[in-house]
């Protein structure tokens, strides 16, 4: 069952919700303005010398011009948004499209245009000519003011699109969202962190009562407290096989329980506590942020794009995220009830898993690019400096050796290999390791 917060996240990321709310606001504003106009006419008030004072025909012409112009602007804005989405998907990664669709500026500008169009139409239909002429002066003035404001919003939108499609902006947005999620999850002792798919090794599914998924999709979140309660009520231990970001196929094991007292009730509770969606998202799944940055880096390194500067930018931000994780205490993978009995186990994901996620594919696709390999080693050096934990520094050293080997095998020019060796030597010095443990580079 999806939580309200997750449904809200999908709604928030859509291009229809904010424009829809603004459209309703435009209808409400037109109703209020027309009521005020009629009240002013009936009460023979004339406090607004600045309001429109022309006749019905000129008012219709003004409002018709505004309505036609605004609907044209809406089409242009929508087209620019689609162009930005197509460009981002082709240049960076299809997985960063959510960053564009959830932009408050894009949603707000589309909404303002839609609200102005609806407001103008409703004011236009209230105008009457002839002997019983009626022109809503405040309403027409409001439409003119909204049109002027929309022109300013158009300039803002053009600036926003021009800056948001830049590689640095896309990378920064993804990195900031991932950093916020890391800070949130790793400050909670009882927050399950996944996904299990990034584990270096996968354990086989244990024997016991298998709880099968009733939906197909990506795991979005896990309600650990609800699972602990359900396991305690059934006097069992629930071994969850999938974590946030993993793909659950209908009819495959989602969890395994050891001889539960009430298997049917436990099945319902587990399925209700695990939420699935159509696609991965960074909330509850910071590894997906790493995935997006890695995709951007390897796309930039592809022969069709050939943009090492963008790859270096993405690698730098991957390194900054690894620094954030380097000395963090990992959230629990075993959850106990009030009596101290283990009731829930979740798939573990270690620092080494995240390190491998951030470096392995970039190393593979950038093995012939000295800039990418050098930046990877620099990112590992910063990560090593951020922690004194031996196991994590050892994981950094293992990845550095793999990068060094890739450079030795695939960089043809001696100068390029020397470039990577210089970076590797600085990392080895930071770690206090021998840069040539076996007598030299491979």
PDB file of N, CA and C in Angstrom, residues 163-209:
ATOM      1  N   UNK A 163      19.084  27.954 -17.773  1.00  0.00           N
ATOM      2  CA  UNK A 163      20.041  27.552 -16.731  1.00  0.00           C
ATOM      3  C   UNK A 163      19.826  26.112 -16.278  1.00  0.00           C
ATOM      4  N   UNK A 164      18.578  25.647 -16.259  1.00  0.00           N
ATOM      5  CA  UNK A 164      18.310  24.320 -15.715  1.00  0.00           C
ATOM      6  C   UNK A 164      18.797  23.190 -16.611  1.00  0.00           C
ATOM      7  N   UNK A 165      18.934  23.441 -17.921  1.00  0.00           N
ATOM      8  CA  UNK A 165      19.395  22.374 -18.813  1.00  0.00           C
ATOM      9  C   UNK A 165      20.916  22.308 -18.863  1.00  0.00           C
ATOM     10  N   UNK A 166      21.588  23.230 -18.187  1.00  0.00           N
ATOM     11  CA  UNK A 166      23.041  23.157 -18.131  1.00  0.00           C
ATOM     12  C   UNK A 166      23.460  21.971 -17.278  1.00  0.00           C
ATOM     13  N   UNK A 167      24.526  21.327 -17.681  1.00  0.00           N
ATOM     14  CA  UNK A 167      24.969  20.115 -16.994  1.00  0.00           C
ATOM     15  C   UNK A 167      25.243  20.378 -15.515  1.00  0.00           C
ATOM     16  N   UNK A 168      25.866  21.492 -15.207  1.00  0.00           N
ATOM     17  CA  UNK A 168      26.195  21.783 -13.818  1.00  0.00           C
ATOM     18  C   UNK A 168      24.944  21.923 -12.963  1.00  0.00           C
ATOM     19  N   UNK A 169      23.880  22.511 -13.533  1.00  0.00           N
ATOM     20  CA  UNK A 169      22.634  22.681 -12.787  1.00  0.00           C
ATOM     21  C   UNK A 169      21.964  21.339 -12.532  1.00  0.00           C
ATOM     22  N   UNK A 170      21.918  20.485 -13.561  1.00  0.00           N
ATOM     23  CA  UNK A 170      21.301  19.165 -13.399  1.00  0.00           C
ATOM     24  C   UNK A 170      22.047  18.361 -12.343  1.00  0.00           C
ATOM     25  N   UNK A 171      23.364  18.349 -12.440  1.00  0.00           N
ATOM     26  CA  UNK A 171      24.182  17.582 -11.493  1.00  0.00           C
ATOM     27  C   UNK A 171      24.016  18.122 -10.077  1.00  0.00           C
ATOM     28  N   UNK A 172      24.029  19.436  -9.929  1.00  0.00           N
ATOM     29  CA  UNK A 172      23.897  20.044  -8.604  1.00  0.00           C
ATOM     30  C   UNK A 172      22.546  19.713  -7.984  1.00  0.00           C
ATOM     31  N   UNK A 173      21.483  19.750  -8.784  1.00  0.00           N
ATOM     32  CA  UNK A 173      20.146  19.456  -8.267  1.00  0.00           C
ATOM     33  C   UNK A 173      20.048  18.031  -7.765  1.00  0.00           C
ATOM     34  N   UNK A 174      20.539  17.078  -8.559  1.00  0.00           N
ATOM     35  CA  UNK A 174      20.509  15.671  -8.147  1.00  0.00           C
ATOM     36  C   UNK A 174      21.362  15.454  -6.897  1.00  0.00           C
ATOM     37  N   UNK A 175      22.555  16.046  -6.880  1.00  0.00           N
ATOM     38  CA  UNK A 175      23.453  15.880  -5.737  1.00  0.00           C
ATOM     39  C   UNK A 175      22.857  16.474  -4.465  1.00  0.00           C
ATOM     40  N   UNK A 176      22.222  17.636  -4.565  1.00  0.00           N
ATOM     41  CA  UNK A 176      21.627  18.267  -3.383  1.00  0.00           C
ATOM     42  C   UNK A 176      20.493  17.414  -2.822  1.00  0.00           C
ATOM     43  N   UNK A 177      19.645  16.888  -3.710  1.00  0.00           N
ATOM     44  CA  UNK A 177      18.538  16.056  -3.240  1.00  0.00           C
ATOM     45  C   UNK A 177      19.058  14.776  -2.587  1.00  0.00           C
ATOM     46  N   UNK A 178      20.097  14.191  -3.168  1.00  0.00           N
ATOM     47  CA  UNK A 178      20.680  12.978  -2.593  1.00  0.00           C
ATOM     48  C   UNK A 178      21.330  13.274  -1.250  1.00  0.00           C
ATOM     49  N   UNK A 179      22.026  14.390  -1.157  1.00  0.00           N
ATOM     50  CA  UNK A 179      22.680  14.764   0.102  1.00  0.00           C
ATOM     51  C   UNK A 179      21.649  14.966   1.218  1.00  0.00           C
ATOM     52  N   UNK A 180      20.541  15.614   0.890  1.00  0.00           N
ATOM     53  CA  UNK A 180      19.490  15.815   1.889  1.00  0.00           C
ATOM     54  C   UNK A 180      18.922  14.483   2.363  1.00  0.00           C
ATOM     55  N   UNK A 181      18.764  13.543   1.442  1.00  0.00           N
ATOM     56  CA  UNK A 181      18.211  12.240   1.827  1.00  0.00           C
ATOM     57  C   UNK A 181      19.210  11.449   2.661  1.00  0.00           C
ATOM     58  N   UNK A 182      20.494  11.547   2.332  1.00  0.00           N
ATOM     59  CA  UNK A 182      21.521  10.883   3.141  1.00  0.00           C
ATOM     60  C   UNK A 182      21.503  11.440   4.564  1.00  0.00           C
ATOM     61  N   UNK A 183      21.453  12.763   4.679  1.00  0.00           N
ATOM     62  CA  UNK A 183      21.439  13.382   6.003  1.00  0.00           C
ATOM     63  C   UNK A 183      20.208  12.957   6.794  1.00  0.00           C
ATOM     64  N   UNK A 184      19.080  12.813   6.113  1.00  0.00           N
ATOM     65  CA  UNK A 184      17.848  12.423   6.813  1.00  0.00           C
ATOM     66  C   UNK A 184      17.884  10.964   7.248  1.00  0.00           C
ATOM     67  N   UNK A 185      18.243  10.076   6.328  1.00  0.00           N
ATOM     68  CA  UNK A 185      18.206   8.646   6.629  1.00  0.00           C
ATOM     69  C   UNK A 185      19.286   8.236   7.622  1.00  0.00           C
ATOM     70  N   UNK A 186      20.469   8.789   7.464  1.00  0.00           N
ATOM     71  CA  UNK A 186      21.572   8.339   8.305  1.00  0.00           C
ATOM     72  C   UNK A 186      21.596   9.025   9.668  1.00  0.00           C
ATOM     73  N   UNK A 187      20.592   9.888   9.900  1.00  0.00           N
ATOM     74  CA  UNK A 187      20.422  10.432  11.243  1.00  0.00           C
ATOM     75  C   UNK A 187      19.367   9.659  12.022  1.00  0.00           C
ATOM     76  N   UNK A 188      18.721   8.691  11.353  1.00  0.00           N
ATOM     77  CA  UNK A 188      17.695   7.870  11.992  1.00  0.00           C
ATOM     78  C   UNK A 188      18.275   6.487  12.254  1.00  0.00           C
ATOM     79  N   UNK A 189      18.289   6.082  13.508  1.00  0.00           N
ATOM     80  CA  UNK A 189      18.881   4.791  13.851  1.00  0.00           C
ATOM     81  C   UNK A 189      18.062   3.630  13.311  1.00  0.00           C
ATOM     82  N   UNK A 190      16.761   3.840  13.137  1.00  0.00           N
ATOM     83  CA  UNK A 190      15.901   2.729  12.742  1.00  0.00           C
ATOM     84  C   UNK A 190      15.359   2.910  11.324  1.00  0.00           C
ATOM     85  N   UNK A 191      16.162   3.485  10.443  1.00  0.00           N
ATOM     86  CA  UNK A 191      15.727   3.697   9.068  1.00  0.00           C
ATOM     87  C   UNK A 191      16.380   2.674   8.158  1.00  0.00           C
ATOM     88  N   UNK A 192      15.602   1.772   7.555  1.00  0.00           N
ATOM     89  CA  UNK A 192      16.202   0.800   6.640  1.00  0.00           C
ATOM     90  C   UNK A 192      16.720   1.488   5.382  1.00  0.00           C
ATOM     91  N   UNK A 193      17.967   1.257   5.040  1.00  0.00           N
ATOM     92  CA  UNK A 193      18.582   1.868   3.864  1.00  0.00           C
ATOM     93  C   UNK A 193      18.913   0.778   2.865  1.00  0.00           C
ATOM     94  N   UNK A 194      18.556   0.952   1.649  1.00  0.00           N
ATOM     95  CA  UNK A 194      18.829  -0.008   0.600  1.00  0.00           C
ATOM     96  C   UNK A 194      19.446   0.713  -0.575  1.00  0.00           C
ATOM     97  N   UNK A 195      19.322   0.163  -1.752  1.00  0.00           N
ATOM     98  CA  UNK A 195      18.625  -1.076  -2.012  1.00  0.00           C
ATOM     99  C   UNK A 195      19.535  -2.293  -1.935  1.00  0.00           C
ATOM    100  N   UNK A 196      18.931  -3.451  -1.837  1.00  0.00           N
ATOM    101  CA  UNK A 196      19.723  -4.669  -1.744  1.00  0.00           C
ATOM    102  C   UNK A 196      20.453  -4.975  -3.045  1.00  0.00           C
ATOM    103  N   UNK A 197      19.965  -4.426  -4.153  1.00  0.00           N
ATOM    104  CA  UNK A 197      20.563  -4.759  -5.447  1.00  0.00           C
ATOM    105  C   UNK A 197      22.000  -4.269  -5.574  1.00  0.00           C
ATOM    106  N   UNK A 198      22.415  -3.325  -4.701  1.00  0.00           N
ATOM    107  CA  UNK A 198      23.789  -2.846  -4.817  1.00  0.00           C
ATOM    108  C   UNK A 198      24.738  -3.624  -3.910  1.00  0.00           C
ATOM    109  N   UNK A 199      24.238  -4.661  -3.245  1.00  0.00           N
ATOM    110  CA  UNK A 199      25.128  -5.455  -2.412  1.00  0.00           C
ATOM    111  C   UNK A 199      26.184  -6.160  -3.263  1.00  0.00           C
ATOM    112  N   UNK A 200      27.377  -6.241  -2.718  1.00  0.00           N
ATOM    113  CA  UNK A 200      28.450  -6.945  -3.430  1.00  0.00           C
ATOM    114  C   UNK A 200      28.150  -8.437  -3.516  1.00  0.00           C
ATOM    115  N   UNK A 201      27.522  -8.968  -2.481  1.00  0.00           N
ATOM    116  CA  UNK A 201      27.146 -10.383  -2.478  1.00  0.00           C
ATOM    117  C   UNK A 201      25.690 -10.499  -2.062  1.00  0.00           C
ATOM    118  N   UNK A 202      24.978 -11.438  -2.632  1.00  0.00           N
ATOM    119  CA  UNK A 202      23.573 -11.661  -2.317  1.00  0.00           C
ATOM    120  C   UNK A 202      23.402 -13.008  -1.632  1.00  0.00           C
ATOM    121  N   UNK A 203      22.707 -12.987  -0.513  1.00  0.00           N
ATOM    122  CA  UNK A 203      22.462 -14.237   0.211  1.00  0.00           C
ATOM    123  C   UNK A 203      21.257 -14.949  -0.390  1.00  0.00           C
ATOM    124  N   UNK A 204      21.264 -16.286  -0.438  1.00  0.00           N
ATOM    125  CA  UNK A 204      20.104 -17.016  -0.958  1.00  0.00           C
ATOM    126  C   UNK A 204      18.905 -16.846  -0.037  1.00  0.00           C
ATOM    127  N   UNK A 205      17.727 -16.981  -0.600  1.00  0.00           N
ATOM    128  CA  UNK A 205      16.506 -16.849   0.187  1.00  0.00           C
ATOM    129  C   UNK A 205      16.413 -18.000   1.184  1.00  0.00           C
ATOM    130  N   UNK A 206      16.283 -17.719   2.495  1.00  0.00           N
ATOM    131  CA  UNK A 206      16.238 -18.789   3.494  1.00  0.00           C
ATOM    132  C   UNK A 206      14.922 -19.551   3.429  1.00  0.00           C
ATOM    133  N   UNK A 207      14.912 -20.699   4.098  1.00  0.00           N
ATOM    134  CA  UNK A 207      13.701 -21.508   4.159  1.00  0.00           C
ATOM    135  C   UNK A 207      12.731 -20.900   5.169  1.00  0.00           C
ATOM    136  N   UNK A 208      11.446 -21.135   4.953  1.00  0.00           N
ATOM    137  CA  UNK A 208      10.423 -20.630   5.858  1.00  0.00           C
ATOM    138  C   UNK A 208       9.177 -20.258   5.075  1.00  0.00           C
ATOM    139  N   UNK A 209       8.264 -19.595   5.757  1.00  0.00           N
ATOM    140  CA  UNK A 209       7.027 -19.151   5.112  1.00  0.00           C
ATOM    141  C   UNK A 209       7.330 -17.951   4.217  1.00  0.00           C
TER     142      UNK A 209
END
